[in-house]
Coordinates of C-alpha atoms and ligand atoms in Angstrom, one line a residue:
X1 CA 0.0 0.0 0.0
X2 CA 1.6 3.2 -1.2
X3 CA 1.4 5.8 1.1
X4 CA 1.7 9.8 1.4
X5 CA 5.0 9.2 3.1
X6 CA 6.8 7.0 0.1
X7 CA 5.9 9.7 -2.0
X8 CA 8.6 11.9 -0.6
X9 CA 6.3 15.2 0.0
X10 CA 8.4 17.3 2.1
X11 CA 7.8 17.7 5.6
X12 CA 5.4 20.8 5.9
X13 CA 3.4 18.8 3.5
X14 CA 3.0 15.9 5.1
X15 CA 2.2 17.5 8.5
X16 CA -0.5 18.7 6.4
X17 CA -1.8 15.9 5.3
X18 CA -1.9 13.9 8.1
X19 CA -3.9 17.3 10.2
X20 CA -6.7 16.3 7.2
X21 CA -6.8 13.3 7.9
X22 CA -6.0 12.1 4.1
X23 CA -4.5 9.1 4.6
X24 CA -3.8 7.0 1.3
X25 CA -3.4 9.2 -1.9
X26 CA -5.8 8.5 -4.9
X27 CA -5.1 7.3 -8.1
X28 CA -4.7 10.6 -10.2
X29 CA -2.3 10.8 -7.2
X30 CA 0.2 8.4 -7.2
X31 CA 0.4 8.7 -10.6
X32 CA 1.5 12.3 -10.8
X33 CA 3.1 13.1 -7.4
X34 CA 5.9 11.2 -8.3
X35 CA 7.1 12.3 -12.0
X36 CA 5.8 16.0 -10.6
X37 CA 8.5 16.0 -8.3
X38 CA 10.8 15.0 -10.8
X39 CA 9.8 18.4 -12.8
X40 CA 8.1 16.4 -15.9
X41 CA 5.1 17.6 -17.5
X42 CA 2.0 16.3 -16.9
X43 CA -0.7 15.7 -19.1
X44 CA -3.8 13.9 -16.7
X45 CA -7.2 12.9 -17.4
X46 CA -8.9 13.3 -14.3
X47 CA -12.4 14.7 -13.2
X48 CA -13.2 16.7 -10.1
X49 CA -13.9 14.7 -7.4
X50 CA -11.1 12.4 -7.9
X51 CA -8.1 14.3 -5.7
X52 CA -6.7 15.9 -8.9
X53 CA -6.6 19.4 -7.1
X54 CA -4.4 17.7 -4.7
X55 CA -2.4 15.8 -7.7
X56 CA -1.1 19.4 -8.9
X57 CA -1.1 21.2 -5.3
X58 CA 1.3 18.9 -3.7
X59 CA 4.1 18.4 -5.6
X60 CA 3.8 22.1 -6.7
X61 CA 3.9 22.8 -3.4
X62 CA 6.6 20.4 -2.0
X63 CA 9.0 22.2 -5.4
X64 CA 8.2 25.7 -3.5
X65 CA 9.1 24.8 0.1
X66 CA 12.5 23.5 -1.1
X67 CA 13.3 26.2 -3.4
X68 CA 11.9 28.9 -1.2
X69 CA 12.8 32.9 -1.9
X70 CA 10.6 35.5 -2.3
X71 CA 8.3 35.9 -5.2
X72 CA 9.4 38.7 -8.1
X73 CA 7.4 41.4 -7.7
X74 CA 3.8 41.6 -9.6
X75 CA 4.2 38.6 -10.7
X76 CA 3.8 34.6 -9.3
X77 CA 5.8 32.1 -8.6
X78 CA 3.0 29.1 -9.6
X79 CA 0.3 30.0 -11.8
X80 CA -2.9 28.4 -11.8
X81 CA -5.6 29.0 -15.2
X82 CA -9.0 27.9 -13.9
X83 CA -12.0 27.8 -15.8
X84 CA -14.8 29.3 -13.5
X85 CA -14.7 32.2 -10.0
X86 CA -15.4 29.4 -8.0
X87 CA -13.3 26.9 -9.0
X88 CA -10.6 29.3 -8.8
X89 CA -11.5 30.2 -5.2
X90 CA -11.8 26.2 -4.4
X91 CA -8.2 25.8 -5.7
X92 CA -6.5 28.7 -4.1
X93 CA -8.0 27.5 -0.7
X94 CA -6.5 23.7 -1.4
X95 CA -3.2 25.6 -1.7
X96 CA -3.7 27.5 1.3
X97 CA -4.5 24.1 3.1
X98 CA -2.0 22.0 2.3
X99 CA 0.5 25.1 2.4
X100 CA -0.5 25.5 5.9
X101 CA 3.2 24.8 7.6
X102 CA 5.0 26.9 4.9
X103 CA 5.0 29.9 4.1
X104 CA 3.4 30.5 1.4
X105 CA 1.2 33.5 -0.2
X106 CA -1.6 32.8 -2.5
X107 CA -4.1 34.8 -4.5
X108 CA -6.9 34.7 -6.4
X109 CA -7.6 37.0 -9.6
X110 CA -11.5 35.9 -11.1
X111 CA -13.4 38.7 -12.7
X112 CA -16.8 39.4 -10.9
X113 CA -14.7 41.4 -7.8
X114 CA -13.0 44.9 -7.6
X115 CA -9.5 44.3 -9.6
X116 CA -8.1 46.8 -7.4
X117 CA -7.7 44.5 -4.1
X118 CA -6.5 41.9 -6.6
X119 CA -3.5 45.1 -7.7
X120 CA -2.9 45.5 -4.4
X121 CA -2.1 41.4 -4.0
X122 CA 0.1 40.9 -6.6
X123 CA 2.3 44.5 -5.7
X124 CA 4.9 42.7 -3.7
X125 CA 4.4 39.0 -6.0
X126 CA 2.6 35.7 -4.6
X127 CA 4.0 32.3 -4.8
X128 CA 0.6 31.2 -5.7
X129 CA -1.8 32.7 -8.3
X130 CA -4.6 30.9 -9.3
X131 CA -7.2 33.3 -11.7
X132 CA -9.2 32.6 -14.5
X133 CA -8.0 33.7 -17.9
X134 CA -10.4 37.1 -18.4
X135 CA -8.9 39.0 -15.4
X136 CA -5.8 37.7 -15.8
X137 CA -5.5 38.9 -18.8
X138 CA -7.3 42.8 -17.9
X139 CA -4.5 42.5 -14.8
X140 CA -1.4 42.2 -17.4
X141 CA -2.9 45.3 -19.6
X142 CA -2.9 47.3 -16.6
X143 CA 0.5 46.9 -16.0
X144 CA -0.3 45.2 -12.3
X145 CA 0.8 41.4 -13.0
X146 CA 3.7 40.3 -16.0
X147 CA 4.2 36.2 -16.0
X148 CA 8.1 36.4 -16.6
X149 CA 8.4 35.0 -12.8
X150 CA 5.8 32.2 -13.5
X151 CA 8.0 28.8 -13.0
X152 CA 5.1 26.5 -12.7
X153 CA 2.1 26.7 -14.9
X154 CA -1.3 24.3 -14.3
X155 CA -4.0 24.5 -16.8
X156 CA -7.1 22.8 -15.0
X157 CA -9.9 22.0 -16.6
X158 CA -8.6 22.8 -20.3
X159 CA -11.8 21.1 -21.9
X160 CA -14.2 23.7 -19.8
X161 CA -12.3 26.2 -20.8
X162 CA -12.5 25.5 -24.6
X163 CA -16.0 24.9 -24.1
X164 CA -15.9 28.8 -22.5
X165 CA -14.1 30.3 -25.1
X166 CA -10.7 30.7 -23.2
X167 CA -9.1 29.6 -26.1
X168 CA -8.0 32.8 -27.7
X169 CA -6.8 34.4 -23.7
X170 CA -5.0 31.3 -23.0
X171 CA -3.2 31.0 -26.0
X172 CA -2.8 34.7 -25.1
X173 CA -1.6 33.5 -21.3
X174 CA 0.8 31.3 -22.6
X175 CA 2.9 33.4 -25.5
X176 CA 3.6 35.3 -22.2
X177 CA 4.9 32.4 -19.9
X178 CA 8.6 32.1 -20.2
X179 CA 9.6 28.6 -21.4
X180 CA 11.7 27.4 -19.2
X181 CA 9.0 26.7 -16.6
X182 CA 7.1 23.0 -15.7
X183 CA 3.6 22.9 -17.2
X184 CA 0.5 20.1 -15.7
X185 CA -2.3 20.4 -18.1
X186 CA -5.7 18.9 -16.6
X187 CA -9.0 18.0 -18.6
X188 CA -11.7 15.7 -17.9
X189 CA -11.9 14.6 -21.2
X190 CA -9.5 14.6 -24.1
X191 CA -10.8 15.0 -27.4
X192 CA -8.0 15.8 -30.2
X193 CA -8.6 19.4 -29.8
X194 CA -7.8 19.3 -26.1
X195 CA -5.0 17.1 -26.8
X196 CA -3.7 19.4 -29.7
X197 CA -3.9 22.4 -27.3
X198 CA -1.8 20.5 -25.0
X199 CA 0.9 19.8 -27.5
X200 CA 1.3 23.3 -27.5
X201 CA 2.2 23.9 -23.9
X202 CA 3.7 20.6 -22.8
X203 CA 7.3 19.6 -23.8
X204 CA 7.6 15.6 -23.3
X205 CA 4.8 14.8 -20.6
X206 CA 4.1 12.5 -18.8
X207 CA 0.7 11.1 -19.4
X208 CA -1.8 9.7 -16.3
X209 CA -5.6 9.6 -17.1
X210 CA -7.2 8.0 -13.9
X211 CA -10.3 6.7 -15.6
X212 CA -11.6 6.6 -19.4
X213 CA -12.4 10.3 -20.4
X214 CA -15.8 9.4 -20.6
X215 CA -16.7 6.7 -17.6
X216 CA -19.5 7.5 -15.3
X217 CA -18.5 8.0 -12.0
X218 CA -19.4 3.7 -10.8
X219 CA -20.5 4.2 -7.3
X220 CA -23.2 6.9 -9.0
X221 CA -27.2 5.3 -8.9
X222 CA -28.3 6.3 -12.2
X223 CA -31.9 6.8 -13.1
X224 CA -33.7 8.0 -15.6
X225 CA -37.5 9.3 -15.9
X226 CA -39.5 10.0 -19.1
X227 CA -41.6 13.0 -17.9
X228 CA -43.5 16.0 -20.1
X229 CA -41.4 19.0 -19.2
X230 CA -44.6 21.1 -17.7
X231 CA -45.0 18.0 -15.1
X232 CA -41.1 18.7 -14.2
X233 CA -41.6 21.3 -11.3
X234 CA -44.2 19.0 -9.5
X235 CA -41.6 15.7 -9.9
X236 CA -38.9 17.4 -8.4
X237 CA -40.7 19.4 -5.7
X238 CA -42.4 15.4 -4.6
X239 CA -38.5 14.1 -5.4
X240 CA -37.1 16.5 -2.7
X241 CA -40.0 16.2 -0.2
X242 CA -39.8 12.0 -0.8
X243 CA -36.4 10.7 -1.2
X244 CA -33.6 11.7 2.0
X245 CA -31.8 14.3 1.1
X246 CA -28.8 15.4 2.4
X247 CA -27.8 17.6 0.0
X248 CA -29.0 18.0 -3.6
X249 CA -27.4 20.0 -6.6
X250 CA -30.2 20.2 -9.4
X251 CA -29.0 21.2 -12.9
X252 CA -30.7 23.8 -15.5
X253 CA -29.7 24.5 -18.7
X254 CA -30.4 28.1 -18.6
X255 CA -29.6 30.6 -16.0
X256 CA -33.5 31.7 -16.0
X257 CA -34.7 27.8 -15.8
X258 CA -32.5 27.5 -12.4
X259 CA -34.4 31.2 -11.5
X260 CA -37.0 30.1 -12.4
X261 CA -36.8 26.4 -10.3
X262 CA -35.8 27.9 -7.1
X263 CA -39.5 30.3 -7.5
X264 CA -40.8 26.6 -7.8
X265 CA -39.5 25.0 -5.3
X266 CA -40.0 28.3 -2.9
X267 CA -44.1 27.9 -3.8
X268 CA -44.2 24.2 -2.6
X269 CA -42.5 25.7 1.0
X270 CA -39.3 24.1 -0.1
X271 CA -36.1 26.2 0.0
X272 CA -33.5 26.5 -2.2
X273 CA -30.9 28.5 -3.4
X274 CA -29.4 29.0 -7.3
X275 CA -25.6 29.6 -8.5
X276 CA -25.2 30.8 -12.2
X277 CA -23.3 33.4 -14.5
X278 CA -26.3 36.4 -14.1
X279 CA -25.9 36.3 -9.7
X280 CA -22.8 38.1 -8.8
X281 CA -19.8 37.1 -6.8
X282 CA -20.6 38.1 -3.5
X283 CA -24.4 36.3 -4.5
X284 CA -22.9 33.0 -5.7
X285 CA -20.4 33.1 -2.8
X286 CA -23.1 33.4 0.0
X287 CA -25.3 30.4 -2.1
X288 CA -23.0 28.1 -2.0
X289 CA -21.8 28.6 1.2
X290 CA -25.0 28.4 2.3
X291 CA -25.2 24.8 0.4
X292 CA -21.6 23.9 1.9
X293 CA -22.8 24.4 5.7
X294 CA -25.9 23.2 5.2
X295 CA -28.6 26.2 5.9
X296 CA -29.4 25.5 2.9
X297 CA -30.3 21.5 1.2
X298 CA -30.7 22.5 -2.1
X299 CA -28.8 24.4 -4.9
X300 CA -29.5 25.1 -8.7
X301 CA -26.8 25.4 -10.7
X302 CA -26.1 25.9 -14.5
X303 CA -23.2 23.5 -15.6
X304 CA -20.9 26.3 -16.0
X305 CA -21.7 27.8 -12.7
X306 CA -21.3 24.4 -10.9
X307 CA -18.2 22.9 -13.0
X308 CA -15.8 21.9 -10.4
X309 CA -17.6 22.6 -7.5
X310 CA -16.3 20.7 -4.4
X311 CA -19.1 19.9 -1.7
X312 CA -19.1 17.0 0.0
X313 CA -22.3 14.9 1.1
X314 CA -24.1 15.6 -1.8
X315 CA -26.7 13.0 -2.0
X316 CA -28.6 13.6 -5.0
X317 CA -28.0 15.2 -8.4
X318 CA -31.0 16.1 -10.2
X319 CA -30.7 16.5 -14.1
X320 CA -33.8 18.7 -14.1
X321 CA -33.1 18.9 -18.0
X322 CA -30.4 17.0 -19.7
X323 CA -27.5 18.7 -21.0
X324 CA -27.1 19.0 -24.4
X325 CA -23.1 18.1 -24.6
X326 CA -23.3 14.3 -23.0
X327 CA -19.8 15.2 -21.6
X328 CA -21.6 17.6 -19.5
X329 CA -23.6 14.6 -17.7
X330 CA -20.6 12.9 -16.7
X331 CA -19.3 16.0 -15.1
X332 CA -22.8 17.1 -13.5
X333 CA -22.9 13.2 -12.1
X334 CA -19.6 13.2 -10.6
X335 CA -20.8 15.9 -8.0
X336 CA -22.2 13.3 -6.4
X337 CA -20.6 9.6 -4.7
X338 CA -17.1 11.4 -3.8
X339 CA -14.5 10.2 -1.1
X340 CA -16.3 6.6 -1.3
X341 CA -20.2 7.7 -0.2
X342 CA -22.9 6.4 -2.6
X343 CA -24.8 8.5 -4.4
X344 CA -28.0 8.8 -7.0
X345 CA -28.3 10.8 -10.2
X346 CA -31.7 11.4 -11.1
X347 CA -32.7 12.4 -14.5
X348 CA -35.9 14.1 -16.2
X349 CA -36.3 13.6 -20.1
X350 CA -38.8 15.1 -21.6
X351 CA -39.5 14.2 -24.9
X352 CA -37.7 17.0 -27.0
X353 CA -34.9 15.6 -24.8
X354 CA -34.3 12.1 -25.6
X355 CA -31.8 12.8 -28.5
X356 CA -29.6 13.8 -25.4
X357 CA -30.0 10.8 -23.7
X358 CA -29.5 8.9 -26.1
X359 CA -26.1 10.8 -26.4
X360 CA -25.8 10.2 -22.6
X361 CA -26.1 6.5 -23.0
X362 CA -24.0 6.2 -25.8
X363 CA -20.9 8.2 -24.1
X364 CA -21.1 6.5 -20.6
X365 CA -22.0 3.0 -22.6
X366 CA -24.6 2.6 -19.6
X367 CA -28.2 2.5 -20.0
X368 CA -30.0 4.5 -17.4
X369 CA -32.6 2.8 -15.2
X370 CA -36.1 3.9 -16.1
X371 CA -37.7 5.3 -13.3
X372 CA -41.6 5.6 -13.7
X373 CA -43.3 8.1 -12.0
X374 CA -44.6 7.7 -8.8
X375 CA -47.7 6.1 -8.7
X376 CA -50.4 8.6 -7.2
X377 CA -48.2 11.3 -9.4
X378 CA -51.7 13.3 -10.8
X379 CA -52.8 13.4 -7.1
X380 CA -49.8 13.9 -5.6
X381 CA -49.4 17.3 -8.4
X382 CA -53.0 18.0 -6.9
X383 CA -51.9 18.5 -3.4
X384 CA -48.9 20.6 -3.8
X385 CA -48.8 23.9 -3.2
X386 CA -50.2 25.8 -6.4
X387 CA -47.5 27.6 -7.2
X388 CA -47.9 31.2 -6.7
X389 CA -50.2 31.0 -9.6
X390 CA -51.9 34.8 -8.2
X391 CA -48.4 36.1 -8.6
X392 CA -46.6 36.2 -12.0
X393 CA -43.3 36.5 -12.4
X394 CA -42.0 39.6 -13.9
X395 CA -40.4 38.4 -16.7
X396 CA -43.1 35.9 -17.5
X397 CA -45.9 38.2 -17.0
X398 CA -49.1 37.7 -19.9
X399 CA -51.9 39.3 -20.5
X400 CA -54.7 38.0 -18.3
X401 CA -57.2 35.3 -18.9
X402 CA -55.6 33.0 -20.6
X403 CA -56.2 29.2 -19.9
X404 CA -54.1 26.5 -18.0
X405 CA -53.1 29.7 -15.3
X406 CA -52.0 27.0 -13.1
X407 CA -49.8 25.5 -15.1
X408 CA -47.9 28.8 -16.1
X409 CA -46.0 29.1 -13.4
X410 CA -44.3 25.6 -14.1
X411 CA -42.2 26.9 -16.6
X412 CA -43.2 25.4 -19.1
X413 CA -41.9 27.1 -22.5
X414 CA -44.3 28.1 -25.5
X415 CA -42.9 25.2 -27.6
X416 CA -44.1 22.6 -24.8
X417 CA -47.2 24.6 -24.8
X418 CA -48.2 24.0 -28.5
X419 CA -48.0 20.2 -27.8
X420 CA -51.3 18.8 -27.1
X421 CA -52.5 16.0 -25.5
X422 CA -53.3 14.8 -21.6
X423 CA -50.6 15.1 -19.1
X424 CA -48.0 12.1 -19.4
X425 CA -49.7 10.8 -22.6
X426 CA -46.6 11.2 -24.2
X427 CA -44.9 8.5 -22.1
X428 CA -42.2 6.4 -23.5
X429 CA -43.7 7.3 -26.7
X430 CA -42.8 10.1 -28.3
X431 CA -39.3 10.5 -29.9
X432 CA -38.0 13.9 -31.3
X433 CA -34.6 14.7 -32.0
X434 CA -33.0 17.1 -29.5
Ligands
AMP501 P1 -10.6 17.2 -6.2 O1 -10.8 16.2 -7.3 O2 -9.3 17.8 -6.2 O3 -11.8 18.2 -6.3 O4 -10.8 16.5 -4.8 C1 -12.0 15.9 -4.4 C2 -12.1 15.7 -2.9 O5 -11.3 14.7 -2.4 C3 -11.7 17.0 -2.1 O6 -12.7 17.2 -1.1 C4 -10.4 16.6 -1.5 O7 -10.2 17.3 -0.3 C5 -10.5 15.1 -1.3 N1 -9.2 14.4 -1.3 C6 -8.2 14.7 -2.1 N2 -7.2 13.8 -1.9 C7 -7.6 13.0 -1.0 C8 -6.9 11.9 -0.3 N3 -5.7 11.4 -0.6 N4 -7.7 11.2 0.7 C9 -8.9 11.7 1.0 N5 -9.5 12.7 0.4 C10 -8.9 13.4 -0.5

């Protein structure tokens, strides 16, 4: 049994460690710790969730406490490209963990807070900068960050980030980097793209991929249910009410849908709180700390707001609609069943959906459990809560009178409206391409 100790971490490090608790390193662990250290490049395949923050933080770490001197001045001794705010923050505060016994200064640079504090950081240099590519790029132009210091560069999440549109900036990032540094280049998936980027940046890696880019996370309970999209805000809000929840992340596509799902859940006396791109910083911060401590069971999140989210006891993710990239299912899942806990992944397909899963299946080779709706369903939708049908929301305010004013509330989208038909006759039936 390998352990953090045969590793060679330095000292402070393992002092660390041992004050979490972390006992045995992962996978994505032993596989990069060791060629790390050695200065390689690392190319790794690994998803959130499976240590791979701790993969790049360690032996970055361990290189700084025994080649420690000060930082040159606006600039950073490690530099850290992350895809999303919070993501960024989550990293920076891994460093700041495991860098407890050294010292060690880290800062963050995301867009979405007053650059100015973020000037004032970087004045006298930081060992550790972790930002995401849009302000690190607005802090260079102002003259208050240059990368010529940068000797360790980590790219996390590189397929996000082309998904994003970071590929322009980071290409940007890097003609500044000075080449003679160590690169670790992180994705959860590797399509050629990806893997072309990475060529780029990376001068003879070594490669580590802890599971097939596309596996489903296996201690995951997958299930599916085939449900008309109107009838979703009633399965969810009986979903939270039945099942026990400890925590539950609940995906939209759209920043209004996850809005609009938290209105929703708020009617049926359930509370919940949403994270996406339209909430600012200080919002999204208090959410999900609110989710973290639990004051709050229940968070809606976009994918882009949620990517690399670390929170752990989540019990249940909720596909309230399916993503329309099947890569994005894989990531949403793996929320959920971390550090060895079980946990379930329930998915709503409406009909205009199942192109997607079909995608799903295909990419994770595993055919989702069909899950029918609970039996009493109709009267079970009956004795909700009517959702604050008296009140309209602002931006979904009609003209008066028109039929079906219960049902407008549920957010259900003119397209879904035009379909006709009973409730649920579509069942298992209906097949449209996404
Ligand atoms: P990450 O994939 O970096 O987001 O890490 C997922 C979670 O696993 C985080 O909560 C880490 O704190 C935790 N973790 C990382 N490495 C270990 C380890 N060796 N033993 C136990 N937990 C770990």
């Amino acid at each position: 049994m390998t352990t953090f100790q045969s590793l060679g971490l330095s000292e402070p490090l393992r002092k660390a460690l041992g004050a979490k608790g972390y006992e045995q390193p992962t996978p994505i662990q032993l596989q990069a710790i060791p060629p790390v250290l050695d200065g390689r490049d690392l190319c790794g395949i690994a998803q959130t969730g499976t240590g791979k923050t701790a993969a790049f933080a360690l032996p970055t770490l361990d290189y700084l406490a025994r080649n420690a001197g000060p930082p040159p001045k606006r600039s950073a001794r490690v530099l850290v490209l992350s895809p999303t705010r919070e993501l960024a923050a989550q990293i920076a505060d891994s460093f700041r963990d495991y860098g407890r016994f050294m010292r060690l200064s880290v800062a963050t640079a995301f867009g979405g807070v007053p650059i100015n504090r973020q000037i004032r950081d970087l004045v006298g240099g930081v060992d550790v900068l972790v930002a995401t590519p849009g302000r690190l790029l607005d802090l260079i132009e102002q003259r208050a960050l240059h990368l010529k210091g940068v000797e360790v560069f980590v790219l996390d999440e590189a397929d996000q980030m082309m998904d994003l549109g970071f590929i322009v900036p980071i290409k940007r990032v890097h003609a500044l980097l000075p080449a003679q540094r160590q690169t670790l280049f992180f994705s959860a998936t590797m399509p050629k793209a990806i893997a072309d980027l990475g060529a780029q940046f990376l001068t003879d890696p070594v490669r580590v991929s802890v599971a097939p880019a596309a596996t489903t996370a296996e201690r995951v309970h997958q299930a599916v249910t085939f449900v008309d999209q109107r009838e979703k805000p009633a399965l969810l809000a009986l979903a939270l009410k039945g099942s026990k929840i400890d925590r539950a992340l609940v995906f939209t596509r759209t920043k209004h849908g996850a809005d609009r799902v938290v209105r929703q859940l708020s009617a049926c006396g359930i509370p919940a709180v949403a994270i996406h791109g339209n909430k600012s910083q200080a919002q999204r911060t208090t959410a999900l700390q609110a989710f973290r401590d639990g004051r709050v069971r229940i968070l809606i999140a976009t994918d882009i707001a949620a990517r690399g989210i670390d929170v752990s006891g989540v019990s249940h993710v909720f596909n309230y609609e399916l993503p329309n990239v099947p890569e994005q299912y894989v990531h949403r899942i793996g929320r959920t069943a971390r550090a060895g806990a079980e946990g379930m992944a329930m998915s709503f397909c409406a009909p205009d959906e199942r192109a997607y899963l079909k995608d799903i299946e295909k990419l994770t080779r595993v055919k989702l459990e069909v899950a029918p709706l609970p039996e009493n369903f109709v009267e079970s939708v009956r004795s909700l809560p009517k959702p604050a049908a008296a009140k309209p929301e602002p931006d979904q305010r009609r003209p008066q009178g028109r039929p079906g004013g219960a049902r407008r509330e549920d957010g259900a989208k003119r397209n879904y409206r035009r379909r006709k038909g009973p409730v649920g006759a579509h069942r298992g039936a209906v097949k449209r391409s996404g």
